[in-house]
Amino acid sequence: MSEYRIHHDVNELLNLLHVRGGDGAEGYIDLLQKHRTPYVTTTVSSHSAKVKLAEFSKTPEDFLRKYEELKSKNVRHLDPLVYLLSKLCEDKEMLQSLQQNAKERAESSANTTSTTTTSYSLPQTSTKMSMQELDELRKKLGNVTASSTAPLPAEVTRKMLRDKHNKKNPTQPNPVFPNWVYDRPALLGDFVISPTPPGDPPVAIGTMPMATQEQALVEDLLFVLIGVDGRDITAQPVLGRQNRSFIVDSTLDMSIKELVNRILPVASYYSTITRFIEEKSSFEYGQVNHALTAAMRTLMKEYLILVTQLEHLQRQGLLSLQKLWFYIQPTMRTMEILACIASSVDKGDCMGGSTLSLLHDRTFNFTGDSQAQELCLYLTKAASVPYFEILEKWIYRGIIKDPYSEFMVEEHELQKEKIQEDYNDKYWDQRYTIVQHRIPSFLQKMADKILSTGKYLNVVRECGRDVTCPDAKEVLYTLKERAYVEQIEKAYNYASKVLLDFLMEEKELVSRLRSIKHYFLMDKGDFFVHFMDLTEEELKKPVDDIVPPRLEALLELALRMSTANTDPFKDDLKIDLMPHDVITQLLRVLAIETKQEKAIINADPTDVVLSGLEAFSFDYIVKWPLSLIINRKALTRYQMLFRHIFYCKHVERLLCNVWISNKDFRQYALHSAKWFSTAFALRQRMLNFVQNIQYYMMFEVMEPTWHIMETNLKTASNIDDVLCHHTSFLDNCLKDCMLTNPELLRIFSKLMSVCVMFTNCMQKFTQSLRLERLSLEQETMDGPPTQSKPAEEAEKKRQTTKFLAEHVDALQSDAGFEAAISKFDSNFSKLLLDLLDKLSIYSTNDCEHSMISIIYRLDFNGFYTERLERMAIERSQKAAV
């Protein structure tokens, strides 16, 4: 059982039991995975568990009857369930807890019902029902119960199966027998129940001599054995799946009657088998049941030949009742087994794989009875032929030809072209799926490999290449499972190798992934510097004012003028202006396969006007079959990583531009330079933070994780391994880059916002300073140009600089610039400490050791250590309280 299935089942159980609080599902899942052991069903363990539950039950007969009914229907996992229940019965505390839980749930449901349902008028408790009214009520309840449990008529069942098939395959309707096949009961070979013809009543057989009674009964039995009513033995009508019963003349001699009653079960078996053959031979019940009925017809021919031979002896006067009993005994066991199988298939509504499971279990259970096992083996081999033909086409060629929905693998109508559009790609997982109840029990262990084998070959076929397994051999049913297991293993190994070689060599999967890494993970540094220089002005505009073709042209120019020009797949890189910012895109990714997915995907874009920088992202054109690996979900993760790093690069450029523009201040001897040194120090701290975060993400997360993925891809043996390694790479990058933790992302976003606001403030101050400088210079240098000496020019410049310095000090003082810088410093320090503290918590509690590298890089000299330790002490004191 997969981890996801365990998680689902545990959550369902907790919801059913109304369990709240505690460690939640995760705690129970960890315990289950640590302590689970495979349950091996054996006859001894299932029998002892059944006996134990029967002893524990208040009504053992009802429990055993229900168990046998479910067993006859071939209900899957019945024995493991009984074994689990028997273990629960041994645990007294568990029983008390379940009883208490059931009582609480009953009370809560009763309260809910009383508040939501309308009131009904009930008779007074003093009134008593008469015996006649009580009998009528019992009859009505009995009729309701019988009608609810009675099977549907055969015509209705056939129509339902036909409609189901025609709905799934409208272009290939099921063939249908003409109506007269079903309207003429005399053609079916079973008893035809007709009213007794009018006339003189027959003479009672009990008044005849013993020899005459015996001869008459032999003749009647020979008729009854082939489904025809006799004179003194008549068949009773049957309802649904009941066994046929007979009425024997009550005046018959007791000794003869006893012998007749021994032979009559064979006639009942014949009736059950005949009805089963005639019903299940219809096309609606599938090829497996059709093959089973064909095998039964062959065995029934031998039975009819025996009855014909007995009739020949009877005509010659050589057949007595004792001889008839002697000749019929060897056939009785065969007929009993056939009737039992027919009843089980009929009761369980078995088709396809479930029929084969039932036959296999019967064959396996008759291990000590060689004759019965040989009979069941013959039936199972015959019934498995059409199923194995479908299996061979699937594992050898990747084709499903299953007109009656019997095969374990089901095909769904999904278009591979949508794989680049859907965020939650379902093509690979849901185009072909396993249907559990169609898996034969002897193929249960190989079901996943059978599914994967056909999927691998089908992908290659979708690319226009015809593939057939060179080791293809006919798959035959045998009790030695290793025979067909080896065939499936060979087909699986071939399919894995064919698809893997096709993707790796012909479609150059690794080269494609490297190309994506160049652009989405910023592997090509010179390309991005050139691209950002070219598009800086364009990306500052609102996203609605940006002309996408212009961005495409600038992208093309940057690609051609950098080392990216050597990439053969560079033309697949495209510009994508997203309708939402990076935080919203993150939520869309995190909401995949959750209840919030539909709401987030259908949500309107944000009302805030996005700039080009906030909306900008790359996209990549991927064609089939590479889109199985590089699907839309994977590209969305790449886009998340790219937009995260791209924004960090943008903030770094802003801080560097502040450094460049602030170099002009060096020529001024400012009178109060304290505020200015604080601004320079804060800018350097911000730049150090952004650069170290970038270094951490690119060289301590992405590069090592990429190399691990590359190494794993070289050793991958099938496409599922490739998918797993690629998804693991992206998930690890997202997690270690703090994109899957909303709390860390919120703090990081605020830090980036503080940096951007600081750069805007500094740029505004720089621009105002330059304007003042130009104005002062203009005032100082007013007047007609003169031929002054160099010494006079130098003196004028010195006076201008001195006056400008005094003016700048007054400007910053008036604007409250020093207070603004102090506020920026305070906010940045507080958020950075908060980020380092949260990183310390996650790296310790959640064992996310890679994130602790950020702390070591940002706190390399222990500047924040003391404050972090103080915060940890305060947190522990609060937890203790």
PDB file of N, CA and C in Angstrom, residues 473-515:
ATOM      1  N   LYS A 473       5.996 -14.312 -26.016  1.00  0.00           N
ATOM      2  CA  LYS A 473       5.542 -15.702 -26.014  1.00  0.00           C
ATOM      3  C   LYS A 473       4.119 -15.745 -25.470  1.00  0.00           C
ATOM      4  N   GLU A 474       3.429 -16.811 -25.800  1.00  0.00           N
ATOM      5  CA  GLU A 474       2.060 -16.958 -25.328  1.00  0.00           C
ATOM      6  C   GLU A 474       2.049 -17.128 -23.817  1.00  0.00           C
ATOM      7  N   VAL A 475       1.184 -16.373 -23.169  1.00  0.00           N
ATOM      8  CA  VAL A 475       1.042 -16.466 -21.715  1.00  0.00           C
ATOM      9  C   VAL A 475      -0.069 -17.456 -21.408  1.00  0.00           C
ATOM     10  N   LEU A 476       0.250 -18.479 -20.636  1.00  0.00           N
ATOM     11  CA  LEU A 476      -0.716 -19.516 -20.290  1.00  0.00           C
ATOM     12  C   LEU A 476      -0.883 -19.589 -18.786  1.00  0.00           C
ATOM     13  N   TYR A 477      -2.102 -19.885 -18.361  1.00  0.00           N
ATOM     14  CA  TYR A 477      -2.359 -20.010 -16.925  1.00  0.00           C
ATOM     15  C   TYR A 477      -1.749 -21.301 -16.402  1.00  0.00           C
ATOM     16  N   THR A 478      -1.154 -21.190 -15.235  1.00  0.00           N
ATOM     17  CA  THR A 478      -0.604 -22.357 -14.555  1.00  0.00           C
ATOM     18  C   THR A 478      -0.575 -22.068 -13.062  1.00  0.00           C
ATOM     19  N   LEU A 479      -0.606 -23.127 -12.273  1.00  0.00           N
ATOM     20  CA  LEU A 479      -0.508 -22.952 -10.829  1.00  0.00           C
ATOM     21  C   LEU A 479       0.882 -22.506 -10.411  1.00  0.00           C
ATOM     22  N   LYS A 480       1.855 -22.721 -11.283  1.00  0.00           N
ATOM     23  CA  LYS A 480       3.212 -22.242 -11.022  1.00  0.00           C
ATOM     24  C   LYS A 480       3.325 -20.821 -11.558  1.00  0.00           C
ATOM     25  N   GLU A 481       3.136 -19.864 -10.685  1.00  0.00           N
ATOM     26  CA  GLU A 481       3.061 -18.464 -11.098  1.00  0.00           C
ATOM     27  C   GLU A 481       4.346 -17.975 -11.761  1.00  0.00           C
ATOM     28  N   ARG A 482       5.458 -18.596 -11.435  1.00  0.00           N
ATOM     29  CA  ARG A 482       6.742 -18.119 -11.950  1.00  0.00           C
ATOM     30  C   ARG A 482       6.787 -18.127 -13.475  1.00  0.00           C
ATOM     31  N   ALA A 483       5.979 -19.007 -14.094  1.00  0.00           N
ATOM     32  CA  ALA A 483       6.016 -19.118 -15.554  1.00  0.00           C
ATOM     33  C   ALA A 483       5.597 -17.816 -16.217  1.00  0.00           C
ATOM     34  N   TYR A 484       4.421 -17.308 -15.862  1.00  0.00           N
ATOM     35  CA  TYR A 484       4.012 -16.062 -16.513  1.00  0.00           C
ATOM     36  C   TYR A 484       4.615 -14.843 -15.841  1.00  0.00           C
ATOM     37  N   VAL A 485       5.079 -14.966 -14.615  1.00  0.00           N
ATOM     38  CA  VAL A 485       5.795 -13.853 -13.984  1.00  0.00           C
ATOM     39  C   VAL A 485       7.073 -13.539 -14.759  1.00  0.00           C
ATOM     40  N   GLU A 486       7.767 -14.576 -15.199  1.00  0.00           N
ATOM     41  CA  GLU A 486       8.993 -14.361 -15.985  1.00  0.00           C
ATOM     42  C   GLU A 486       8.691 -13.663 -17.297  1.00  0.00           C
ATOM     43  N   GLN A 487       7.577 -14.044 -17.942  1.00  0.00           N
ATOM     44  CA  GLN A 487       7.200 -13.393 -19.194  1.00  0.00           C
ATOM     45  C   GLN A 487       6.899 -11.914 -18.983  1.00  0.00           C
ATOM     46  N   ILE A 488       6.197 -11.611 -17.918  1.00  0.00           N
ATOM     47  CA  ILE A 488       5.868 -10.211 -17.629  1.00  0.00           C
ATOM     48  C   ILE A 488       7.133  -9.428 -17.296  1.00  0.00           C
ATOM     49  N   GLU A 489       8.056 -10.045 -16.556  1.00  0.00           N
ATOM     50  CA  GLU A 489       9.324  -9.383 -16.215  1.00  0.00           C
ATOM     51  C   GLU A 489      10.111  -9.053 -17.469  1.00  0.00           C
ATOM     52  N   LYS A 490      10.179  -9.995 -18.421  1.00  0.00           N
ATOM     53  CA  LYS A 490      10.920  -9.753 -19.669  1.00  0.00           C
ATOM     54  C   LYS A 490      10.276  -8.617 -20.459  1.00  0.00           C
ATOM     55  N   ALA A 491       8.960  -8.640 -20.554  1.00  0.00           N
ATOM     56  CA  ALA A 491       8.262  -7.575 -21.291  1.00  0.00           C
ATOM     57  C   ALA A 491       8.472  -6.223 -20.613  1.00  0.00           C
ATOM     58  N   TYR A 492       8.459  -6.202 -19.293  1.00  0.00           N
ATOM     59  CA  TYR A 492       8.653  -4.955 -18.546  1.00  0.00           C
ATOM     60  C   TYR A 492      10.063  -4.403 -18.770  1.00  0.00           C
ATOM     61  N   ASN A 493      11.056  -5.265 -18.695  1.00  0.00           N
ATOM     62  CA  ASN A 493      12.441  -4.809 -18.909  1.00  0.00           C
ATOM     63  C   ASN A 493      12.633  -4.261 -20.313  1.00  0.00           C
ATOM     64  N   TYR A 494      12.031  -4.929 -21.302  1.00  0.00           N
ATOM     65  CA  TYR A 494      12.150  -4.448 -22.677  1.00  0.00           C
ATOM     66  C   TYR A 494      11.462  -3.089 -22.841  1.00  0.00           C
ATOM     67  N   ALA A 495      10.241  -2.967 -22.332  1.00  0.00           N
ATOM     68  CA  ALA A 495       9.499  -1.703 -22.477  1.00  0.00           C
ATOM     69  C   ALA A 495      10.226  -0.559 -21.780  1.00  0.00           C
ATOM     70  N   SER A 496      10.779  -0.830 -20.586  1.00  0.00           N
ATOM     71  CA  SER A 496      11.507   0.212 -19.856  1.00  0.00           C
ATOM     72  C   SER A 496      12.703   0.697 -20.655  1.00  0.00           C
ATOM     73  N   LYS A 497      13.440  -0.255 -21.215  1.00  0.00           N
ATOM     74  CA  LYS A 497      14.650   0.101 -21.967  1.00  0.00           C
ATOM     75  C   LYS A 497      14.303   0.863 -23.242  1.00  0.00           C
ATOM     76  N   VAL A 498      13.251   0.432 -23.935  1.00  0.00           N
ATOM     77  CA  VAL A 498      12.876   1.078 -25.194  1.00  0.00           C
ATOM     78  C   VAL A 498      12.497   2.538 -24.958  1.00  0.00           C
ATOM     79  N   LEU A 499      11.627   2.790 -23.984  1.00  0.00           N
ATOM     80  CA  LEU A 499      11.184   4.167 -23.747  1.00  0.00           C
ATOM     81  C   LEU A 499      12.315   5.023 -23.188  1.00  0.00           C
ATOM     82  N   LEU A 500      13.106   4.457 -22.283  1.00  0.00           N
ATOM     83  CA  LEU A 500      14.198   5.236 -21.695  1.00  0.00           C
ATOM     84  C   LEU A 500      15.224   5.616 -22.760  1.00  0.00           C
ATOM     85  N   ASP A 501      15.597   4.671 -23.605  1.00  0.00           N
ATOM     86  CA  ASP A 501      16.542   4.979 -24.691  1.00  0.00           C
ATOM     87  C   ASP A 501      15.945   5.992 -25.660  1.00  0.00           C
ATOM     88  N   PHE A 502      14.657   5.859 -25.913  1.00  0.00           N
ATOM     89  CA  PHE A 502      13.994   6.781 -26.839  1.00  0.00           C
ATOM     90  C   PHE A 502      14.049   8.219 -26.318  1.00  0.00           C
ATOM     91  N   LEU A 503      13.792   8.394 -25.030  1.00  0.00           N
ATOM     92  CA  LEU A 503      13.797   9.738 -24.453  1.00  0.00           C
ATOM     93  C   LEU A 503      15.208  10.271 -24.268  1.00  0.00           C
ATOM     94  N   MET A 504      16.104   9.419 -23.785  1.00  0.00           N
ATOM     95  CA  MET A 504      17.454   9.884 -23.454  1.00  0.00           C
ATOM     96  C   MET A 504      18.298  10.141 -24.697  1.00  0.00           C
ATOM     97  N   GLU A 505      18.193   9.259 -25.680  1.00  0.00           N
ATOM     98  CA  GLU A 505      19.079   9.355 -26.839  1.00  0.00           C
ATOM     99  C   GLU A 505      18.422  10.105 -28.001  1.00  0.00           C
ATOM    100  N   GLU A 506      17.273   9.646 -28.424  1.00  0.00           N
ATOM    101  CA  GLU A 506      16.659  10.261 -29.595  1.00  0.00           C
ATOM    102  C   GLU A 506      16.070  11.635 -29.275  1.00  0.00           C
ATOM    103  N   LYS A 507      15.414  11.757 -28.121  1.00  0.00           N
ATOM    104  CA  LYS A 507      14.790  13.027 -27.744  1.00  0.00           C
ATOM    105  C   LYS A 507      15.684  13.903 -26.861  1.00  0.00           C
ATOM    106  N   GLU A 508      16.852  13.419 -26.481  1.00  0.00           N
ATOM    107  CA  GLU A 508      17.858  14.201 -25.746  1.00  0.00           C
ATOM    108  C   GLU A 508      17.264  14.871 -24.497  1.00  0.00           C
ATOM    109  N   LEU A 509      16.724  14.060 -23.631  1.00  0.00           N
ATOM    110  CA  LEU A 509      16.060  14.582 -22.433  1.00  0.00           C
ATOM    111  C   LEU A 509      17.021  15.367 -21.542  1.00  0.00           C
ATOM    112  N   VAL A 510      18.212  14.817 -21.286  1.00  0.00           N
ATOM    113  CA  VAL A 510      19.154  15.481 -20.385  1.00  0.00           C
ATOM    114  C   VAL A 510      19.595  16.826 -20.963  1.00  0.00           C
ATOM    115  N   SER A 511      19.810  16.876 -22.264  1.00  0.00           N
ATOM    116  CA  SER A 511      20.185  18.153 -22.892  1.00  0.00           C
ATOM    117  C   SER A 511      19.060  19.176 -22.783  1.00  0.00           C
ATOM    118  N   ARG A 512      17.835  18.711 -22.896  1.00  0.00           N
ATOM    119  CA  ARG A 512      16.695  19.610 -22.732  1.00  0.00           C
ATOM    120  C   ARG A 512      16.643  20.160 -21.308  1.00  0.00           C
ATOM    121  N   LEU A 513      16.867  19.289 -20.347  1.00  0.00           N
ATOM    122  CA  LEU A 513      16.850  19.743 -18.954  1.00  0.00           C
ATOM    123  C   LEU A 513      17.980  20.736 -18.692  1.00  0.00           C
ATOM    124  N   ARG A 514      19.157  20.501 -19.299  1.00  0.00           N
ATOM    125  CA  ARG A 514      20.264  21.464 -19.148  1.00  0.00           C
ATOM    126  C   ARG A 514      19.885  22.807 -19.752  1.00  0.00           C
ATOM    127  N   SER A 515      19.213  22.779 -20.909  1.00  0.00           N
ATOM    128  CA  SER A 515      18.786  24.026 -21.541  1.00  0.00           C
ATOM    129  C   SER A 515      17.830  24.797 -20.637  1.00  0.00           C
TER     130      SER A 515
END
